[in-house]
Tab-separated table of N, CA and C in Angstrom:
chain	number	residue	atom	x	y	z
F	1	MET	N	12.277	8.548	8.723
F	1	MET	CA	12.706	7.222	8.447
F	1	MET	C	13.194	6.473	7.589
F	2	LEU	N	14.567	6.155	7.227
F	2	LEU	CA	15.284	5.303	6.114
F	2	LEU	C	14.443	3.952	6.051
F	3	VAL	N	14.249	3.088	7.128
F	3	VAL	CA	13.808	1.794	7.198
F	3	VAL	C	12.287	1.684	6.682
F	4	LYS	N	11.331	3.045	7.038
F	4	LYS	CA	9.738	3.008	6.576
F	4	LYS	C	9.531	2.783	5.256
F	5	GLU	N	10.658	4.216	5.011
F	5	GLU	CA	10.467	4.369	3.345
F	5	GLU	C	11.385	3.064	2.677
F	6	ASN	N	12.293	2.312	2.913
F	6	ASN	CA	12.502	1.140	2.215
F	6	ASN	C	11.467	0.262	2.070
F	7	ALA	N	10.200	-0.032	3.311
F	7	ALA	CA	9.504	-0.773	3.396
F	7	ALA	C	8.347	-0.352	2.326
F	8	THR	N	8.310	1.191	2.476
F	8	THR	CA	6.865	1.415	1.434
F	8	THR	C	7.683	1.122	0.046
F	9	ASN	N	8.911	1.604	-0.199
F	9	ASN	CA	9.245	1.370	-1.480
F	9	ASN	C	9.187	-0.488	-2.222
F	10	GLN	N	9.594	-1.026	-1.076
F	10	GLN	CA	9.281	-2.381	-1.064
F	10	GLN	C	7.899	-2.897	-1.602
F	11	LEU	N	6.896	-2.620	-0.822
F	11	LEU	CA	5.517	-2.622	-0.929
F	11	LEU	C	5.201	-1.997	-2.571
F	12	ARG	N	5.370	-1.131	-2.805
F	12	ARG	CA	5.270	-0.721	-4.299
F	12	ARG	C	5.784	-1.528	-5.084
F	13	GLU	N	7.007	-1.723	-5.115
F	13	GLU	CA	7.595	-2.686	-6.282
F	13	GLU	C	6.997	-4.106	-6.230
F	14	LYS	N	6.514	-4.740	-5.082
F	14	LYS	CA	5.915	-5.918	-4.675
F	14	LYS	C	4.280	-5.866	-5.781
F	15	GLN	N	3.775	-4.715	-5.446
F	15	GLN	CA	2.908	-4.470	-6.135
F	15	GLN	C	2.565	-4.338	-7.550
F	16	ARG	N	3.854	-3.683	-8.157
F	16	ARG	CA	4.100	-3.968	-9.335
F	16	ARG	C	4.126	-5.066	-10.333
F	17	GLU	N	5.187	-5.714	-9.610
F	17	GLU	CA	5.417	-7.343	-10.103
F	17	GLU	C	3.911	-8.185	-9.965
F	18	ASP	N	3.187	-7.954	-8.888
F	18	ASP	CA	2.286	-8.649	-8.544
F	18	ASP	C	0.916	-8.139	-9.534
F	19	ALA	N	1.224	-7.418	-10.715
F	19	ALA	CA	-0.221	-6.688	-11.579
F	19	ALA	C	-0.946	-7.980	-11.803
F	20	ILE	N	-2.303	-7.830	-11.721
F	20	ILE	CA	-3.565	-8.460	-12.219
F	20	ILE	C	-4.304	-7.533	-12.663
F	21	GLN	N	-5.199	-8.543	-13.547
F	21	GLN	CA	-6.357	-7.856	-14.244
F	21	GLN	C	-7.172	-7.569	-13.573
F	22	ILE	N	-7.865	-6.658	-13.552
F	22	ILE	CA	-9.228	-6.410	-12.970
F	22	ILE	C	-10.210	-6.144	-13.904
F	23	GLU	N	-11.009	-7.105	-14.157
F	23	GLU	CA	-12.102	-6.701	-15.024
F	23	GLU	C	-13.725	-6.757	-14.438
F	24	THR	N	-13.607	-7.333	-13.181
F	24	THR	CA	-14.799	-7.353	-12.580
F	24	THR	C	-14.797	-6.939	-10.830
F	25	ARG	N	-15.925	-6.983	-10.433
F	25	ARG	CA	-15.892	-6.176	-8.974
F	25	ARG	C	-15.306	-7.392	-8.102
F	26	GLY	N	-15.449	-9.025	-8.565
F	26	GLY	CA	-14.813	-9.711	-7.609
F	26	GLY	C	-13.495	-9.565	-7.945
F	27	ASP	N	-12.931	-9.705	-9.341
F	27	ASP	CA	-11.544	-9.353	-9.457
F	27	ASP	C	-10.723	-8.220	-8.580
F	28	PHE	N	-11.305	-7.071	-8.310
F	28	PHE	CA	-11.672	-6.066	-7.594
F	28	PHE	C	-11.270	-6.394	-5.392
F	29	GLY	N	-12.246	-7.310	-5.357
F	29	GLY	CA	-12.327	-7.528	-4.075
F	29	GLY	C	-11.335	-8.359	-3.726
F	30	LEU	N	-10.945	-9.660	-4.872
F	30	LEU	CA	-9.394	-10.022	-4.579
F	30	LEU	C	-8.187	-9.439	-4.179
F	31	TRP	N	-8.184	-8.610	-5.538
F	31	TRP	CA	-7.014	-7.457	-5.179
F	31	TRP	C	-6.809	-6.896	-3.983
F	32	ALA	N	-7.914	-6.165	-3.678
F	32	ALA	CA	-8.163	-5.418	-2.251
F	32	ALA	C	-7.966	-6.241	-0.901
F	33	ILE	N	-8.279	-7.289	-0.963
F	33	ILE	CA	-7.577	-8.639	-0.018
F	33	ILE	C	-6.312	-8.528	0.202
F	34	GLU	N	-5.625	-8.587	-0.997
F	34	GLU	CA	-4.633	-9.252	-1.159
F	34	GLU	C	-3.923	-8.108	-0.638
F	35	VAL	N	-3.822	-6.629	-1.409
F	35	VAL	CA	-3.280	-5.859	-1.146
F	35	VAL	C	-3.214	-5.064	0.918
F	36	ALA	N	-4.360	-5.199	1.502
F	36	ALA	CA	-4.735	-5.354	2.365
F	36	ALA	C	-3.682	-5.944	3.293
F	37	LYS	N	-3.776	-6.804	2.739
F	37	LYS	CA	-3.179	-8.023	3.813
F	37	LYS	C	-1.247	-7.519	3.638
F	38	GLN	N	-0.895	-7.355	2.707
F	38	GLN	CA	0.457	-7.029	2.345
F	38	GLN	C	0.458	-5.476	3.394
F	39	ILE	N	-0.305	-4.509	2.687
F	39	ILE	CA	-0.239	-3.188	3.718
F	39	ILE	C	-0.241	-3.731	5.235
F	40	VAL	N	-0.957	-4.212	5.880
F	40	VAL	CA	-1.075	-4.541	7.576
F	40	VAL	C	0.318	-5.109	8.005
F	41	ALA	N	0.931	-6.520	6.875
F	41	ALA	CA	2.072	-7.039	7.033
F	41	ALA	C	3.199	-6.118	7.410
F	42	ASP	N	3.331	-5.595	6.367
F	42	ASP	CA	4.378	-4.606	6.330
F	42	ASP	C	4.385	-3.240	7.114
F	43	GLN	N	3.571	-2.484	6.696
F	43	GLN	CA	3.501	-1.109	7.337
F	43	GLN	C	2.614	-1.126	8.973
F	44	GLY	N	1.798	-2.426	8.988
F	44	GLY	CA	1.153	-2.522	10.457
F	44	GLY	C	2.164	-2.677	11.382
F	45	TYR	N	2.984	-3.996	10.735
F	45	TYR	CA	4.505	-4.292	11.781
F	45	TYR	C	5.139	-3.004	12.208
F	46	GLU	N	5.464	-2.366	11.539
F	46	GLU	CA	6.349	-1.173	11.471
F	46	GLU	C	5.378	-0.148	12.643
F	47	LEU	N	4.174	-0.062	12.309
F	47	LEU	CA	3.431	0.770	13.479
F	47	LEU	C	3.353	0.033	15.129
F	48	ALA	N	3.406	-0.973	14.826
F	48	ALA	CA	3.065	-1.508	16.431
F	48	ALA	C	4.175	-1.932	17.010
F	49	ARG	N	5.619	-1.896	16.006
F	49	ARG	CA	6.913	-1.987	16.396
F	49	ARG	C	7.478	-0.457	17.127
F	50	ALA	N	6.765	0.669	16.384
F	50	ALA	CA	6.975	2.114	17.089
F	50	ALA	C	6.303	2.376	17.922
F	51	ALA	N	4.979	1.689	18.351
F	51	ALA	CA	4.349	2.134	19.310
F	51	ALA	C	4.940	1.465	20.626
F	52	ARG	N	5.279	0.300	20.377
F	52	ARG	CA	6.053	-0.396	21.677
F	52	ARG	C	7.456	-0.044	21.983
F	53	ASP	N	8.107	0.465	20.870
F	53	ASP	CA	9.872	0.977	21.271
F	53	ASP	C	10.190	1.949	20.697
F	54	GLY	N	9.061	2.942	19.855
F	54	GLY	CA	9.699	4.402	19.504
F	54	GLY	C	9.239	5.231	20.365
F	55	SER	N	9.613	6.660	19.928
F	55	SER	CA	8.966	7.629	20.330
F	55	SER	C	7.721	8.321	19.640
F	56	GLN	N	7.274	9.143	20.168
F	56	GLN	CA	5.828	9.596	19.534
F	56	GLN	C	6.002	10.160	18.000
F	57	ASP	N	7.322	10.767	17.594
F	57	ASP	CA	7.682	10.774	16.396
F	57	ASP	C	7.889	9.684	15.569
F	58	ASP	N	8.506	8.768	15.845
F	58	ASP	CA	8.317	6.967	15.141
F	58	ASP	C	7.107	6.808	15.009
F	59	VAL	N	6.278	6.715	15.755
F	59	VAL	CA	4.958	6.238	15.933
F	59	VAL	C	3.967	6.992	14.713
F	60	ARG	N	4.310	8.395	14.692
F	60	ARG	CA	3.711	9.585	13.856
F	60	ARG	C	4.006	9.058	12.415
F	61	ALA	N	5.655	8.734	12.143
F	61	ALA	CA	6.092	8.579	10.868
F	61	ALA	C	5.670	7.153	10.030
F	62	ALA	N	5.287	6.221	11.235
F	62	ALA	CA	4.869	4.835	11.050
F	62	ALA	C	3.387	4.936	10.631
F	63	GLY	N	2.720	5.686	11.021
F	63	GLY	CA	1.375	5.929	11.008
F	63	GLY	C	0.915	6.242	9.639
F	64	ASN	N	2.048	7.700	9.208
F	64	ASN	CA	1.905	7.978	7.988
F	64	ASN	C	2.545	7.291	6.945
F	65	ALA	N	3.464	6.195	7.224
F	65	ALA	CA	3.832	5.315	6.134
F	65	ALA	C	2.453	4.767	5.988
F	66	LEU	N	1.948	4.065	6.869
F	66	LEU	CA	0.376	3.160	6.709
F	66	LEU	C	-0.467	4.148	5.798
F	67	GLY	N	-0.797	5.192	6.085
F	67	GLY	CA	-1.712	6.030	5.309
F	67	GLY	C	-1.302	6.021	4.087
F	68	GLN	N	0.097	6.427	3.911
F	68	GLN	CA	0.362	6.474	2.333
F	68	GLN	C	0.597	5.463	1.437
F	69	ALA	N	0.816	4.052	2.699
F	69	ALA	CA	0.597	3.217	1.502
F	69	ALA	C	-0.516	2.404	1.002
F	70	ILE	N	-1.666	3.051	1.710
F	70	ILE	CA	-2.859	2.867	1.604
F	70	ILE	C	-3.545	3.692	0.385
F	71	THR	N	-3.451	5.071	0.359
F	71	THR	CA	-3.296	5.926	-0.558
F	71	THR	C	-2.797	5.386	-1.818
F	72	ASP	N	-1.502	5.137	-1.854
F	72	ASP	CA	-0.863	4.774	-3.182
F	72	ASP	C	-1.483	3.181	-3.780
F	73	ALA	N	-1.900	2.658	-2.695
F	73	ALA	CA	-2.503	1.243	-3.392
F	73	ALA	C	-4.202	1.774	-4.060
F	74	MET	N	-4.789	2.658	-3.129
F	74	MET	CA	-5.722	2.982	-4.124
F	74	MET	C	-5.744	3.790	-5.212
F	75	MET	N	-4.679	4.895	-5.219
F	75	MET	CA	-4.245	5.461	-6.250
F	75	MET	C	-3.726	4.935	-7.283
F	76	GLU	N	-3.088	3.330	-7.410
F	76	GLU	CA	-2.678	2.149	-8.401
F	76	GLU	C	-4.017	2.039	-9.074
F	77	VAL	N	-4.994	1.402	-8.214
F	77	VAL	CA	-6.374	0.918	-8.592
F	77	VAL	C	-6.959	1.863	-9.281
F	78	PHE	N	-6.957	2.943	-9.145
F	78	PHE	CA	-7.821	3.687	-9.318
F	78	PHE	C	-7.325	4.610	-10.887
F	79	GLY	N	-6.011	4.534	-11.395
F	79	GLY	CA	-5.520	4.829	-12.226
F	79	GLY	C	-5.735	3.776	-13.393
F	80	GLY	N	-5.500	2.484	-12.914
F	80	GLY	CA	-6.027	1.231	-13.730
F	80	GLY	C	-7.268	1.229	-14.092
F	81	LEU	N	-8.424	1.474	-13.336
F	81	LEU	CA	-9.788	1.347	-13.817
F	81	LEU	C	-10.093	2.582	-14.919
F	82	THR	N	-9.698	3.907	-14.794
F	82	THR	CA	-9.621	4.713	-15.200
F	82	THR	C	-9.035	4.749	-16.893
F	83	GLU	N	-8.066	4.038	-16.942
F	83	GLU	CA	-7.125	3.810	-17.739
F	83	GLU	C	-7.699	3.709	-19.146
F	84	GLY	N	-7.526	4.483	-20.185
F	84	GLY	CA	-8.386	4.340	-21.730
F	84	GLY	C	-9.856	4.674	-21.326
F	85	VAL	N	-10.331	5.340	-20.480
F	85	VAL	CA	-11.239	6.051	-20.295
F	85	VAL	C	-11.441	7.469	-20.715
F	86	SER	N	-12.376	7.800	-21.915
F	86	SER	CA	-12.604	9.500	-21.932
F	86	SER	C	-13.301	9.996	-21.227
F	87	ASN	N	-12.650	11.304	-21.437
F	87	ASN	CA	-13.090	12.449	-20.212
F	87	ASN	C	-14.523	12.947	-21.070
F	88	GLU	N	-14.948	12.413	-21.696
F	88	GLU	CA	-16.306	12.818	-22.235
F	88	GLU	C	-17.358	12.499	-21.820
């Protein structure tokens, strides 16, 4: 669904714009809270709307988009945490 892809792309763009420096566990906690709020606001709404008005396929697609947004956020922070770390 094009709407869900657009929402996911907007979320990724917003995350890049709001880049923060994560240096401590507290910083990570704050980042996680903000990203979780944003994901639930965007993707959670789409899932609820699909559950209310959509078909089973719409609910599945919205659920997958929610899961992908969470995965993308975790991969983004993991990449940032491992940046500059050697494999030794």
